[in-house]
CSV table of C-alpha atoms in Angstrom, one decimal:
chain,number,residue,atom,x,y,z
A,1,UNK,CA,51.6,45.2,33.7
A,2,UNK,CA,49.7,42.2,32.4
A,3,UNK,CA,52.0,39.7,30.8
A,4,UNK,CA,51.5,37.7,27.6
A,5,UNK,CA,52.4,34.0,27.5
A,6,UNK,CA,55.6,33.1,25.7
A,7,UNK,CA,54.3,29.6,25.0
A,8,UNK,CA,51.2,31.2,23.3
A,9,UNK,CA,53.5,33.3,21.1
A,10,UNK,CA,55.7,30.3,20.2
A,11,UNK,CA,52.5,28.4,19.3
A,12,UNK,CA,52.0,31.1,16.6
A,13,UNK,CA,55.6,30.6,15.3
A,14,UNK,CA,54.6,29.8,11.8
A,15,UNK,CA,52.7,33.1,11.5
A,16,UNK,CA,55.6,35.2,13.0
A,17,UNK,CA,58.5,33.2,11.6
A,18,UNK,CA,59.9,32.1,15.0
A,19,UNK,CA,60.8,28.8,16.5
A,20,UNK,CA,62.1,27.7,19.9
A,21,UNK,CA,65.5,26.1,19.7
A,22,UNK,CA,66.4,25.7,23.4
A,23,UNK,CA,64.8,26.2,26.8
A,24,UNK,CA,61.1,25.8,27.7
A,25,UNK,CA,58.7,28.6,27.0
A,26,UNK,CA,55.9,27.1,29.0
A,27,UNK,CA,54.9,29.2,32.0
A,28,UNK,CA,57.0,32.1,31.0
A,29,UNK,CA,55.4,35.6,30.9
A,30,UNK,CA,56.4,38.4,28.6
A,31,UNK,CA,55.8,42.1,29.4
A,32,UNK,CA,57.2,43.5,26.2
A,33,UNK,CA,59.7,43.2,23.3
A,34,UNK,CA,63.1,44.9,23.0
A,35,UNK,CA,65.8,45.1,20.3
A,36,UNK,CA,69.2,45.1,22.0
A,37,UNK,CA,72.7,45.1,20.4
A,38,UNK,CA,74.7,42.0,21.4
A,39,UNK,CA,77.1,44.1,23.5
A,40,UNK,CA,74.3,45.8,25.5
A,41,UNK,CA,72.5,42.7,26.7
A,42,UNK,CA,73.5,43.4,30.3
A,43,UNK,CA,71.2,46.5,30.1
A,44,UNK,CA,68.2,44.6,28.8
A,45,UNK,CA,64.9,45.0,30.8
A,46,UNK,CA,63.7,42.2,33.0
A,47,UNK,CA,60.6,40.3,31.7
A,48,UNK,CA,61.2,41.4,28.1
A,49,UNK,CA,61.6,39.2,25.0
A,50,UNK,CA,65.0,40.4,23.7
A,51,UNK,CA,65.9,40.4,20.0
A,52,UNK,CA,69.6,40.4,19.5
A,53,UNK,CA,70.8,42.9,16.9
A,54,UNK,CA,74.1,41.8,15.3
A,55,UNK,CA,76.3,44.3,13.3
A,56,UNK,CA,75.3,44.3,9.6
A,57,UNK,CA,73.1,41.3,10.2
A,58,UNK,CA,76.1,39.0,10.8
A,59,UNK,CA,75.6,35.5,12.2
A,60,UNK,CA,77.0,35.3,15.8
A,61,UNK,CA,79.8,32.9,16.6
A,62,UNK,CA,79.1,30.0,19.1
A,63,UNK,CA,81.0,31.8,21.9
A,64,UNK,CA,79.0,35.0,21.2
A,65,UNK,CA,75.8,33.0,21.5
A,66,UNK,CA,76.9,31.6,24.9
A,67,UNK,CA,77.8,35.1,26.1
A,68,UNK,CA,74.5,36.6,24.9
A,69,UNK,CA,72.6,33.8,26.7
A,70,UNK,CA,74.5,34.4,30.0
A,71,UNK,CA,73.8,38.2,29.9
A,72,UNK,CA,70.1,37.6,29.1
A,73,UNK,CA,69.9,35.2,32.1
A,74,UNK,CA,71.6,37.8,34.3
A,75,UNK,CA,69.2,40.5,33.1
A,76,UNK,CA,66.2,38.2,33.9
A,77,UNK,CA,64.9,38.4,30.4
A,78,UNK,CA,61.8,36.4,29.4
A,79,UNK,CA,63.6,35.0,26.4
A,80,UNK,CA,66.2,35.8,23.7
A,81,UNK,CA,65.7,35.8,19.9
A,82,UNK,CA,68.5,35.5,17.3
A,83,UNK,CA,68.0,36.5,13.7
A,84,UNK,CA,69.0,33.9,11.1
A,85,UNK,CA,69.1,30.2,10.9
A,86,UNK,CA,72.2,28.5,12.4
A,87,UNK,CA,72.9,25.6,14.7
A,88,UNK,CA,73.0,26.1,18.4
A,89,UNK,CA,75.9,24.5,20.2
A,90,UNK,CA,75.4,22.1,23.1
A,91,UNK,CA,77.0,24.5,25.5
A,92,UNK,CA,74.4,27.1,24.6
A,93,UNK,CA,71.6,24.6,25.0
A,94,UNK,CA,72.9,23.6,28.4
A,95,UNK,CA,73.2,27.2,29.5
A,96,UNK,CA,69.6,28.0,28.4
A,97,UNK,CA,68.2,24.9,30.2
A,98,UNK,CA,70.0,25.7,33.5
A,99,UNK,CA,69.1,29.3,33.4
A,100,UNK,CA,65.4,28.7,32.4
A,101,UNK,CA,65.8,31.0,29.3
A,102,UNK,CA,63.9,30.1,26.2
A,103,UNK,CA,66.1,30.7,23.1
A,104,UNK,CA,64.2,31.5,19.9
A,105,UNK,CA,65.4,31.9,16.3
A,106,UNK,CA,63.7,33.9,13.5
A,107,UNK,CA,64.2,34.4,9.8
A,108,UNK,CA,62.4,37.8,10.0
A,109,UNK,CA,64.4,41.0,10.3
A,110,UNK,CA,64.7,42.3,13.9
A,111,UNK,CA,62.6,45.4,13.1
A,112,UNK,CA,59.8,43.5,11.5
A,113,UNK,CA,59.8,40.8,14.1
A,114,UNK,CA,59.7,43.4,16.9
A,115,UNK,CA,56.4,44.8,15.4
A,116,UNK,CA,54.9,41.4,15.1
A,117,UNK,CA,55.9,40.4,18.7
A,118,UNK,CA,54.8,43.7,20.2
A,119,UNK,CA,51.4,43.3,18.6
A,120,UNK,CA,51.1,39.7,19.9
A,121,UNK,CA,52.1,40.8,23.4
A,122,UNK,CA,49.9,43.8,23.6
A,123,UNK,CA,46.9,42.1,21.9
A,124,UNK,CA,44.1,44.3,20.7
A,125,UNK,CA,41.9,44.3,17.6
A,126,UNK,CA,44.8,44.5,15.1
A,127,UNK,CA,46.4,41.4,16.6
A,128,UNK,CA,43.1,39.5,16.7
A,129,UNK,CA,42.5,40.2,13.0
A,130,UNK,CA,46.1,39.2,12.1
A,131,UNK,CA,45.8,35.9,14.0
A,132,UNK,CA,42.3,35.2,12.5
A,133,UNK,CA,43.5,36.0,9.0
A,134,UNK,CA,46.5,33.7,9.4
A,135,UNK,CA,44.2,30.9,10.8
A,136,UNK,CA,41.9,31.3,7.8
A,137,UNK,CA,44.8,31.1,5.4
A,138,UNK,CA,46.1,27.9,7.1
A,139,UNK,CA,42.6,26.4,6.8
A,140,UNK,CA,42.4,27.1,3.1
A,141,UNK,CA,45.8,25.5,2.5
A,142,UNK,CA,44.9,22.5,4.7
A,143,UNK,CA,41.6,21.9,2.8
A,144,UNK,CA,43.4,21.9,-0.5
A,145,UNK,CA,46.4,19.7,0.6
A,146,UNK,CA,44.3,17.0,2.4
A,147,UNK,CA,41.7,15.7,0.0
A,148,UNK,CA,41.3,12.5,2.0
A,149,UNK,CA,40.5,14.2,5.3
A,150,UNK,CA,39.9,17.9,4.7
A,151,UNK,CA,37.7,18.5,7.7
A,152,UNK,CA,40.2,17.0,10.2
A,153,UNK,CA,43.0,18.9,8.6
A,154,UNK,CA,41.2,22.2,8.7
A,155,UNK,CA,40.3,21.8,12.4
A,156,UNK,CA,43.9,20.8,13.3
A,157,UNK,CA,45.5,23.7,11.4
A,158,UNK,CA,43.1,26.3,12.6
A,159,UNK,CA,43.4,25.1,16.2
A,160,UNK,CA,47.2,25.3,16.0
A,161,UNK,CA,47.0,28.8,14.5
A,162,UNK,CA,44.6,30.1,17.1
A,163,UNK,CA,46.0,28.2,20.0
A,164,UNK,CA,42.6,26.6,20.7
A,165,UNK,CA,41.0,23.2,20.2
A,166,UNK,CA,38.2,23.3,17.7
A,167,UNK,CA,35.4,20.7,17.7
A,168,UNK,CA,32.4,20.1,15.4
A,169,UNK,CA,29.6,19.2,17.8
A,170,UNK,CA,26.6,17.5,16.2
A,171,UNK,CA,23.4,19.6,16.7
A,172,UNK,CA,20.7,19.3,14.1
A,173,UNK,CA,18.7,21.9,16.0
A,174,UNK,CA,21.2,24.7,15.7
A,175,UNK,CA,19.7,27.8,13.9
A,176,UNK,CA,21.3,28.1,10.5
A,177,UNK,CA,21.7,31.8,11.2
A,178,UNK,CA,24.1,31.2,14.1
A,179,UNK,CA,27.6,32.4,13.2
A,180,UNK,CA,29.2,29.1,14.2
A,181,UNK,CA,26.6,26.8,12.6
A,182,UNK,CA,27.8,24.2,10.1
A,183,UNK,CA,25.1,23.3,7.5
A,184,UNK,CA,24.7,21.3,4.3
A,185,UNK,CA,22.6,23.6,2.2
A,186,UNK,CA,19.9,24.7,4.5
A,187,UNK,CA,20.2,21.6,6.8
A,188,UNK,CA,22.0,22.3,10.1
A,189,UNK,CA,24.5,19.6,11.0
A,190,UNK,CA,26.2,21.0,14.1
A,191,UNK,CA,28.1,23.9,15.6
A,192,UNK,CA,31.8,24.7,15.6
A,193,UNK,CA,33.1,25.3,19.2
A,194,UNK,CA,36.5,26.3,20.6
A,195,UNK,CA,37.8,25.5,24.1
A,196,UNK,CA,38.8,29.1,24.6
A,197,UNK,CA,37.3,32.4,23.6
A,198,UNK,CA,39.2,35.5,22.5
A,199,UNK,CA,38.9,38.1,19.8
A,200,UNK,CA,40.8,36.1,17.1
A,201,UNK,CA,38.7,33.0,17.7
A,202,UNK,CA,35.5,35.1,17.5
A,203,UNK,CA,36.6,36.5,14.1
A,204,UNK,CA,37.8,33.3,12.6
A,205,UNK,CA,35.1,30.8,13.7
A,206,UNK,CA,32.3,32.0,11.4
A,207,UNK,CA,34.6,31.8,8.4
A,208,UNK,CA,35.8,28.3,9.3
A,209,UNK,CA,32.2,27.1,10.0
A,210,UNK,CA,31.3,28.3,6.4
A,211,UNK,CA,34.4,26.5,5.0
A,212,UNK,CA,33.4,23.2,6.8
A,213,UNK,CA,29.9,23.6,5.5
A,214,UNK,CA,31.2,23.7,1.9
A,215,UNK,CA,33.5,20.7,2.6
A,216,UNK,CA,30.6,18.7,4.0
A,217,UNK,CA,28.5,19.6,1.0
A,218,UNK,CA,31.2,18.4,-1.4
A,219,UNK,CA,31.8,15.2,0.5
A,220,UNK,CA,28.1,14.3,0.8
A,221,UNK,CA,27.5,15.1,-2.9
A,222,UNK,CA,30.4,12.8,-3.9
A,223,UNK,CA,29.2,10.0,-1.5
A,224,UNK,CA,25.5,10.2,-1.8
A,225,UNK,CA,24.9,12.0,-5.1
A,226,UNK,CA,24.3,8.7,-7.1
A,227,UNK,CA,21.9,7.5,-4.4
A,228,UNK,CA,19.9,10.7,-4.5
A,229,UNK,CA,19.7,10.6,-8.3
A,230,UNK,CA,18.0,7.2,-8.1
A,231,UNK,CA,15.2,8.5,-5.7
A,232,UNK,CA,12.9,9.6,-8.6
A,233,UNK,CA,13.2,6.1,-10.1
A,234,UNK,CA,12.1,4.6,-6.8
A,235,UNK,CA,9.0,6.8,-6.7
A,236,UNK,CA,8.2,6.0,-10.3
A,237,UNK,CA,8.5,2.2,-9.6
A,238,UNK,CA,6.2,2.6,-6.6
A,239,UNK,CA,3.4,4.4,-8.5
A,240,UNK,CA,3.8,3.2,-12.0
A,241,UNK,CA,1.3,1.1,-14.0
A,242,UNK,CA,2.1,-2.6,-14.1
A,243,UNK,CA,2.8,-2.3,-17.9
A,244,UNK,CA,5.7,0.1,-17.2
A,245,UNK,CA,7.4,-2.0,-14.6
A,246,UNK,CA,9.7,-3.9,-16.9
A,247,UNK,CA,10.9,-0.7,-18.7
A,248,UNK,CA,11.5,1.1,-15.4
A,249,UNK,CA,13.4,-1.9,-14.1
A,250,UNK,CA,15.8,-1.6,-17.0
A,251,UNK,CA,16.3,2.1,-16.4
A,252,UNK,CA,16.8,1.4,-12.7
A,253,UNK,CA,19.4,-1.2,-13.4
A,254,UNK,CA,21.3,1.2,-15.7
A,255,UNK,CA,21.2,3.8,-12.9
A,256,UNK,CA,22.7,1.4,-10.4
A,257,UNK,CA,19.5,0.5,-8.5
A,258,UNK,CA,19.8,-3.2,-7.7
A,259,UNK,CA,16.3,-4.2,-8.6
A,260,UNK,CA,17.1,-7.9,-8.8
A,261,UNK,CA,17.7,-8.1,-5.1
A,262,UNK,CA,15.1,-8.5,-2.3
A,263,UNK,CA,13.7,-5.1,-1.1
A,264,UNK,CA,12.1,-4.1,2.2
A,265,UNK,CA,10.6,-0.7,2.3
A,266,UNK,CA,9.8,1.7,5.1
A,267,UNK,CA,7.3,4.6,4.7
A,268,UNK,CA,7.6,7.5,7.2
A,269,UNK,CA,4.6,9.9,7.6
A,270,UNK,CA,5.0,13.1,9.7
A,271,UNK,CA,1.8,14.4,11.3
A,272,UNK,CA,1.2,17.2,13.8
A,273,UNK,CA,-0.4,15.9,17.0
A,274,UNK,CA,-2.9,18.9,17.2
A,275,UNK,CA,-3.3,19.9,13.6
A,276,UNK,CA,-3.4,17.1,11.0
A,277,UNK,CA,-3.4,19.7,8.2
A,278,UNK,CA,-0.2,21.4,9.3
A,279,UNK,CA,2.9,20.7,7.1
A,280,UNK,CA,6.2,19.9,8.8
A,281,UNK,CA,9.1,22.4,9.0
A,282,UNK,CA,10.7,23.0,5.6
A,283,UNK,CA,14.1,21.8,6.7
A,284,UNK,CA,12.8,18.5,8.1
A,285,UNK,CA,12.9,16.3,5.0
A,286,UNK,CA,16.4,17.4,4.1
A,287,UNK,CA,17.7,16.9,7.6
A,288,UNK,CA,16.2,13.4,7.9
A,289,UNK,CA,17.5,12.5,4.5
A,290,UNK,CA,21.0,13.6,5.4
A,291,UNK,CA,20.9,11.8,8.8
A,292,UNK,CA,19.5,8.6,7.3
A,293,UNK,CA,22.1,8.4,4.5
A,294,UNK,CA,24.9,9.0,7.0
A,295,UNK,CA,23.4,6.4,9.3
A,296,UNK,CA,23.4,3.6,6.7
A,297,UNK,CA,26.6,4.6,4.9
A,298,UNK,CA,28.8,1.9,6.4
A,299,UNK,CA,26.1,-0.9,6.6
A,300,UNK,CA,26.3,-4.0,4.5
A,301,UNK,CA,22.8,-3.6,2.9
A,302,UNK,CA,22.2,-1.4,-0.1
A,303,UNK,CA,20.1,1.6,0.9
A,304,UNK,CA,18.2,4.2,-1.0
A,305,UNK,CA,16.0,7.0,0.1
A,306,UNK,CA,13.3,9.0,-1.7
A,307,UNK,CA,10.8,11.7,-0.7
A,308,UNK,CA,7.2,11.8,-1.7
A,309,UNK,CA,5.5,15.1,-0.7
A,310,UNK,CA,6.3,15.2,3.0
A,311,UNK,CA,6.8,11.5,3.4
A,312,UNK,CA,10.2,9.7,3.5
A,313,UNK,CA,10.6,6.3,1.7
A,314,UNK,CA,13.5,4.1,2.7
A,315,UNK,CA,14.5,1.0,0.8
A,316,UNK,CA,16.9,-1.7,2.2
A,317,UNK,CA,18.0,-4.2,-0.5
A,318,UNK,CA,19.9,-7.4,-0.1
A,319,UNK,CA,20.1,-10.9,-1.4
A,320,UNK,CA,16.8,-12.8,-1.5
A,321,UNK,CA,16.3,-14.9,1.7
A,322,UNK,CA,18.6,-12.8,3.9
A,323,UNK,CA,17.7,-13.3,7.6
A,324,UNK,CA,16.2,-10.5,9.6
A,325,UNK,CA,15.9,-8.2,6.6
A,326,UNK,CA,12.8,-6.4,8.0
A,327,UNK,CA,14.3,-6.2,11.5
A,328,UNK,CA,17.4,-4.4,10.3
A,329,UNK,CA,15.2,-1.9,8.4
A,330,UNK,CA,13.2,-1.4,11.6
A,331,UNK,CA,16.4,-0.7,13.6
A,332,UNK,CA,17.4,2.1,11.1
A,333,UNK,CA,13.9,3.6,11.0
A,334,UNK,CA,13.7,3.8,14.8
A,335,UNK,CA,16.9,6.0,14.7
A,336,UNK,CA,15.5,8.0,11.8
A,337,UNK,CA,12.2,8.7,13.6
A,338,UNK,CA,14.1,9.7,16.7
A,339,UNK,CA,16.2,12.2,14.7
A,340,UNK,CA,13.1,13.6,13.0
A,341,UNK,CA,11.5,14.2,16.5
A,342,UNK,CA,14.7,16.0,17.6
A,343,UNK,CA,14.5,18.4,14.6
A,344,UNK,CA,10.7,19.0,14.5
A,345,UNK,CA,9.9,18.8,18.2
A,346,UNK,CA,7.7,16.6,20.3
A,347,UNK,CA,4.5,18.1,18.9
A,348,UNK,CA,5.1,16.1,15.7
A,349,UNK,CA,4.5,12.3,15.4
A,350,UNK,CA,6.5,10.2,12.9
A,351,UNK,CA,4.7,7.0,11.9
A,352,UNK,CA,6.6,4.3,10.1
A,353,UNK,CA,5.1,1.5,8.1
A,354,UNK,CA,7.3,-1.5,7.2
A,355,UNK,CA,6.7,-3.6,4.1
A,356,UNK,CA,7.6,-7.2,3.8
A,357,UNK,CA,10.8,-8.2,1.9
A,358,UNK,CA,9.9,-8.7,-1.8
A,359,UNK,CA,12.1,-9.5,-4.8
A,360,UNK,CA,12.5,-7.6,-8.1
A,361,UNK,CA,11.1,-4.4,-9.3
A,362,UNK,CA,7.5,-5.5,-8.8
A,363,UNK,CA,8.5,-6.7,-5.3
A,364,UNK,CA,9.9,-3.2,-4.5
A,365,UNK,CA,6.6,-1.7,-5.4
A,366,UNK,CA,4.6,-4.3,-3.4
A,367,UNK,CA,6.7,-3.7,-0.3
A,368,UNK,CA,6.4,0.0,-0.7
A,369,UNK,CA,2.6,-0.3,-1.1
A,370,UNK,CA,2.4,-2.4,2.1
A,371,UNK,CA,4.5,0.1,4.0
A,372,UNK,CA,2.5,3.1,2.8
A,373,UNK,CA,-0.8,1.4,3.7
A,374,UNK,CA,0.5,0.3,7.1
A,375,UNK,CA,1.6,3.8,8.0
A,376,UNK,CA,-1.6,5.4,6.6
A,377,UNK,CA,-3.7,2.9,8.6
A,378,UNK,CA,-1.9,3.6,11.8
A,379,UNK,CA,-2.4,7.4,11.4
A,380,UNK,CA,-6.1,6.9,10.5
A,381,UNK,CA,-6.5,4.5,13.5
A,382,UNK,CA,-5.1,6.9,16.0
A,383,UNK,CA,-1.8,5.0,16.4
A,384,UNK,CA,0.5,7.8,15.1
A,385,UNK,CA,4.0,7.8,16.2
A,386,UNK,CA,4.7,4.1,16.2
A,387,UNK,CA,6.1,1.5,13.8
A,388,UNK,CA,3.6,-0.7,12.0
A,389,UNK,CA,4.8,-4.0,10.5
A,390,UNK,CA,3.0,-5.4,7.5
A,391,UNK,CA,2.5,-9.1,7.3
A,392,UNK,CA,-0.3,-9.5,4.8
A,393,UNK,CA,-1.5,-12.9,3.4
A,394,UNK,CA,-4.3,-14.3,1.3
A,395,UNK,CA,-7.0,-12.0,-0.1
A,396,UNK,CA,-5.7,-8.9,1.6
A,397,UNK,CA,-2.4,-9.2,-0.2
A,398,UNK,CA,-4.2,-9.6,-3.6
A,399,UNK,CA,-6.3,-6.5,-2.8
A,400,UNK,CA,-3.2,-4.5,-1.8
A,401,UNK,CA,-1.4,-5.5,-5.0
A,402,UNK,CA,-4.4,-4.5,-7.0
A,403,UNK,CA,-4.5,-1.2,-5.1
A,404,UNK,CA,-0.8,-0.5,-5.9
A,405,UNK,CA,-1.8,0.5,-9.5
A,406,UNK,CA,-2.6,4.2,-9.9
A,407,UNK,CA,-5.1,3.4,-12.7
A,408,UNK,CA,-6.9,0.8,-10.5
A,409,UNK,CA,-7.1,3.3,-7.7
A,410,UNK,CA,-8.5,5.9,-10.0
A,411,UNK,CA,-11.2,3.6,-11.3
A,412,UNK,CA,-12.2,2.6,-7.8
A,413,UNK,CA,-12.2,6.2,-6.6
A,414,UNK,CA,-14.6,7.0,-9.4
A,415,UNK,CA,-17.0,4.4,-8.2
A,416,UNK,CA,-16.8,5.6,-4.6
A,417,UNK,CA,-16.6,9.3,-5.2
A,418,UNK,CA,-20.3,9.9,-4.2
A,419,UNK,CA,-19.7,8.3,-0.9
A,420,UNK,CA,-16.4,10.2,-0.4
A,421,UNK,CA,-18.5,13.4,-0.7
A,422,UNK,CA,-20.4,12.5,2.4
A,423,UNK,CA,-17.2,12.8,4.5
A,424,UNK,CA,-14.7,10.2,5.9
A,425,UNK,CA,-16.9,8.7,8.7
A,426,UNK,CA,-20.1,8.4,6.7
A,427,UNK,CA,-18.2,7.0,3.7
A,428,UNK,CA,-16.6,4.4,5.9
A,429,UNK,CA,-19.9,3.3,7.5
A,430,UNK,CA,-21.4,3.1,4.0
A,431,UNK,CA,-18.6,0.9,2.7
A,432,UNK,CA,-18.7,-1.5,5.7
A,433,UNK,CA,-22.5,-1.8,5.1
A,434,UNK,CA,-22.0,-2.6,1.5
A,435,UNK,CA,-19.3,-5.2,2.2
A,436,UNK,CA,-21.5,-6.9,4.7
A,437,UNK,CA,-24.6,-6.8,2.4
A,438,UNK,CA,-22.9,-7.7,-0.9
A,439,UNK,CA,-20.6,-10.3,0.8
A,440,UNK,CA,-23.7,-12.2,2.1
A,441,UNK,CA,-25.2,-12.2,-1.4
A,442,UNK,CA,-27.6,-9.3,-0.7
A,443,UNK,CA,-29.0,-11.0,2.5
A,444,UNK,CA,-30.4,-8.4,4.8
A,445,UNK,CA,-30.6,-10.7,7.7
A,446,UNK,CA,-27.0,-12.0,7.6
A,447,UNK,CA,-25.7,-8.5,6.9
A,448,UNK,CA,-27.6,-7.2,9.9
A,449,UNK,CA,-26.1,-9.9,12.1
A,450,UNK,CA,-22.6,-9.0,11.1
A,451,UNK,CA,-23.3,-5.3,11.6
A,452,UNK,CA,-25.4,-5.8,14.7
A,453,UNK,CA,-28.3,-4.0,13.1
A,454,UNK,CA,-31.9,-5.0,12.4
A,455,UNK,CA,-32.5,-6.2,8.8
A,456,UNK,CA,-34.8,-3.2,8.2
A,457,UNK,CA,-32.0,-0.8,9.2
A,458,UNK,CA,-29.7,-2.5,6.8
A,459,UNK,CA,-32.3,-2.3,4.1
A,460,UNK,CA,-32.7,1.5,4.7
A,461,UNK,CA,-29.0,2.1,4.6
A,462,UNK,CA,-28.5,0.1,1.4
A,463,UNK,CA,-31.3,1.9,-0.4
A,464,UNK,CA,-29.9,5.3,0.6
A,465,UNK,CA,-26.4,4.2,-0.5
A,466,UNK,CA,-27.8,2.9,-3.8
A,467,UNK,CA,-29.4,6.3,-4.4
A,468,UNK,CA,-26.2,8.1,-3.5
A,469,UNK,CA,-24.1,6.0,-5.9
A,470,UNK,CA,-26.7,6.1,-8.6
A,471,UNK,CA,-26.1,2.4,-9.3
A,472,UNK,CA,-28.3,-0.8,-9.5
A,473,UNK,CA,-26.9,-3.2,-6.9
A,474,UNK,CA,-29.0,-6.0,-8.3
A,475,UNK,CA,-26.8,-6.1,-11.5
A,476,UNK,CA,-24.0,-8.8,-11.0
A,477,UNK,CA,-21.2,-6.7,-12.6
A,478,UNK,CA,-22.2,-3.6,-10.5
A,479,UNK,CA,-22.3,-5.7,-7.3
A,480,UNK,CA,-18.8,-7.1,-8.1
A,481,UNK,CA,-17.3,-3.7,-8.9
A,482,UNK,CA,-18.8,-2.0,-5.8
A,483,UNK,CA,-17.8,-4.8,-3.5
A,484,UNK,CA,-14.2,-4.8,-4.9
A,485,UNK,CA,-13.9,-1.1,-4.5
A,486,UNK,CA,-15.1,-1.1,-0.9
A,487,UNK,CA,-12.9,-4.1,0.1
A,488,UNK,CA,-9.8,-2.6,-1.5
A,489,UNK,CA,-10.5,0.8,0.1
A,490,UNK,CA,-11.1,-0.7,3.6
A,491,UNK,CA,-8.0,-2.9,3.3
A,492,UNK,CA,-5.9,0.2,2.3
A,493,UNK,CA,-7.2,2.1,5.3
A,494,UNK,CA,-6.5,-0.7,7.7
A,495,UNK,CA,-10.2,-1.2,8.5
């Protein structure tokens, strides 16, 4: 007959109300359970866990305990259980140690204890359910009693109840539908695994995984909730009109966004390598957001994260003049991009643009604009999947600052709309032609030299463009507006 492990049964002592008071249960097998009167212990069956029945539930005297232990050793019992709670004399402990007999004690009545032990020894669905139910109850108590470390407490308590070591293994790619998946909302975090597999573990693990998911959700909400609530303000600052910056800065300060510091911004753009129009997996943004916030949680800089459509915007803020500000942002974004690839797959490229550190609310917007343009330019230039660092100076910085305003972009887009209708490539050729022609004060020869075209070819292009725009390029104000629009657009696209 297959034997159960007495050590495994003792490990479930809290559930069955038993404890080992002498002897070592490790390595002892149990074939069954038996209730035997104290005077009949000589007739106990070998290999059985014997529950001593005392008349009228009396507490045995020390000499009676010694005699009972001697008889159980002689009968080759697996162990002996006394009902009640009383001290064990040193003579009894010594006998048990010499005879290799585990001595247990229980507050449960012999008949009830016999049922519990028999079920544990024989196993089966009923026992598995009982153990799983007890483990879940222990987990619930542990989560409530350990507010500082509820996850660790739950894993420890459930492991002890099931007799298995439980571990939360990080795996952002685990399907949310897997029974052992631990998620925050719809974002997979990892899987709950046990170092042994039996029916009780199979029953309990999905419930414990769901409990850990709720614990994580509460912890992250408490830790990152204020950071997430400031994300909308960041996006507003990035795209707001200049006239609104001061008011938004006041709102941001009230919300705890340290606008007075220096800010370096990273802009992450996901693109499919084969289909630029394809949108990333729905879970990607939430998974990247969760990973990024956990990644920077213990760092010295102040970090904020926002999403804009499918893009991720990361802001690192610290005192003005801090050394290596942009480098530290780059280090974090390398890890963020690697995580994004692990979630979405290698068919996706994640391009990061880094803005230069800038101070104040306007500086945050400037750095974000630089980062956005750097990432956009990399994607448009066929350099998707890398990290582009912005270091703009002179005229290009002025153009980019001008381009940061939604109103300015709208006005320039109105001017260039007829060219945009021709398609991206033809529009870009037309804008480069106009910049060369207008930049050389309408000189066809100098524009031709810059474009490597004959002057007649430049003249033909310019007249066609002029007809398309419906504008008179001989008018000074028109020339200025069109050249500004083309230069800003080309600077924004990295061309």
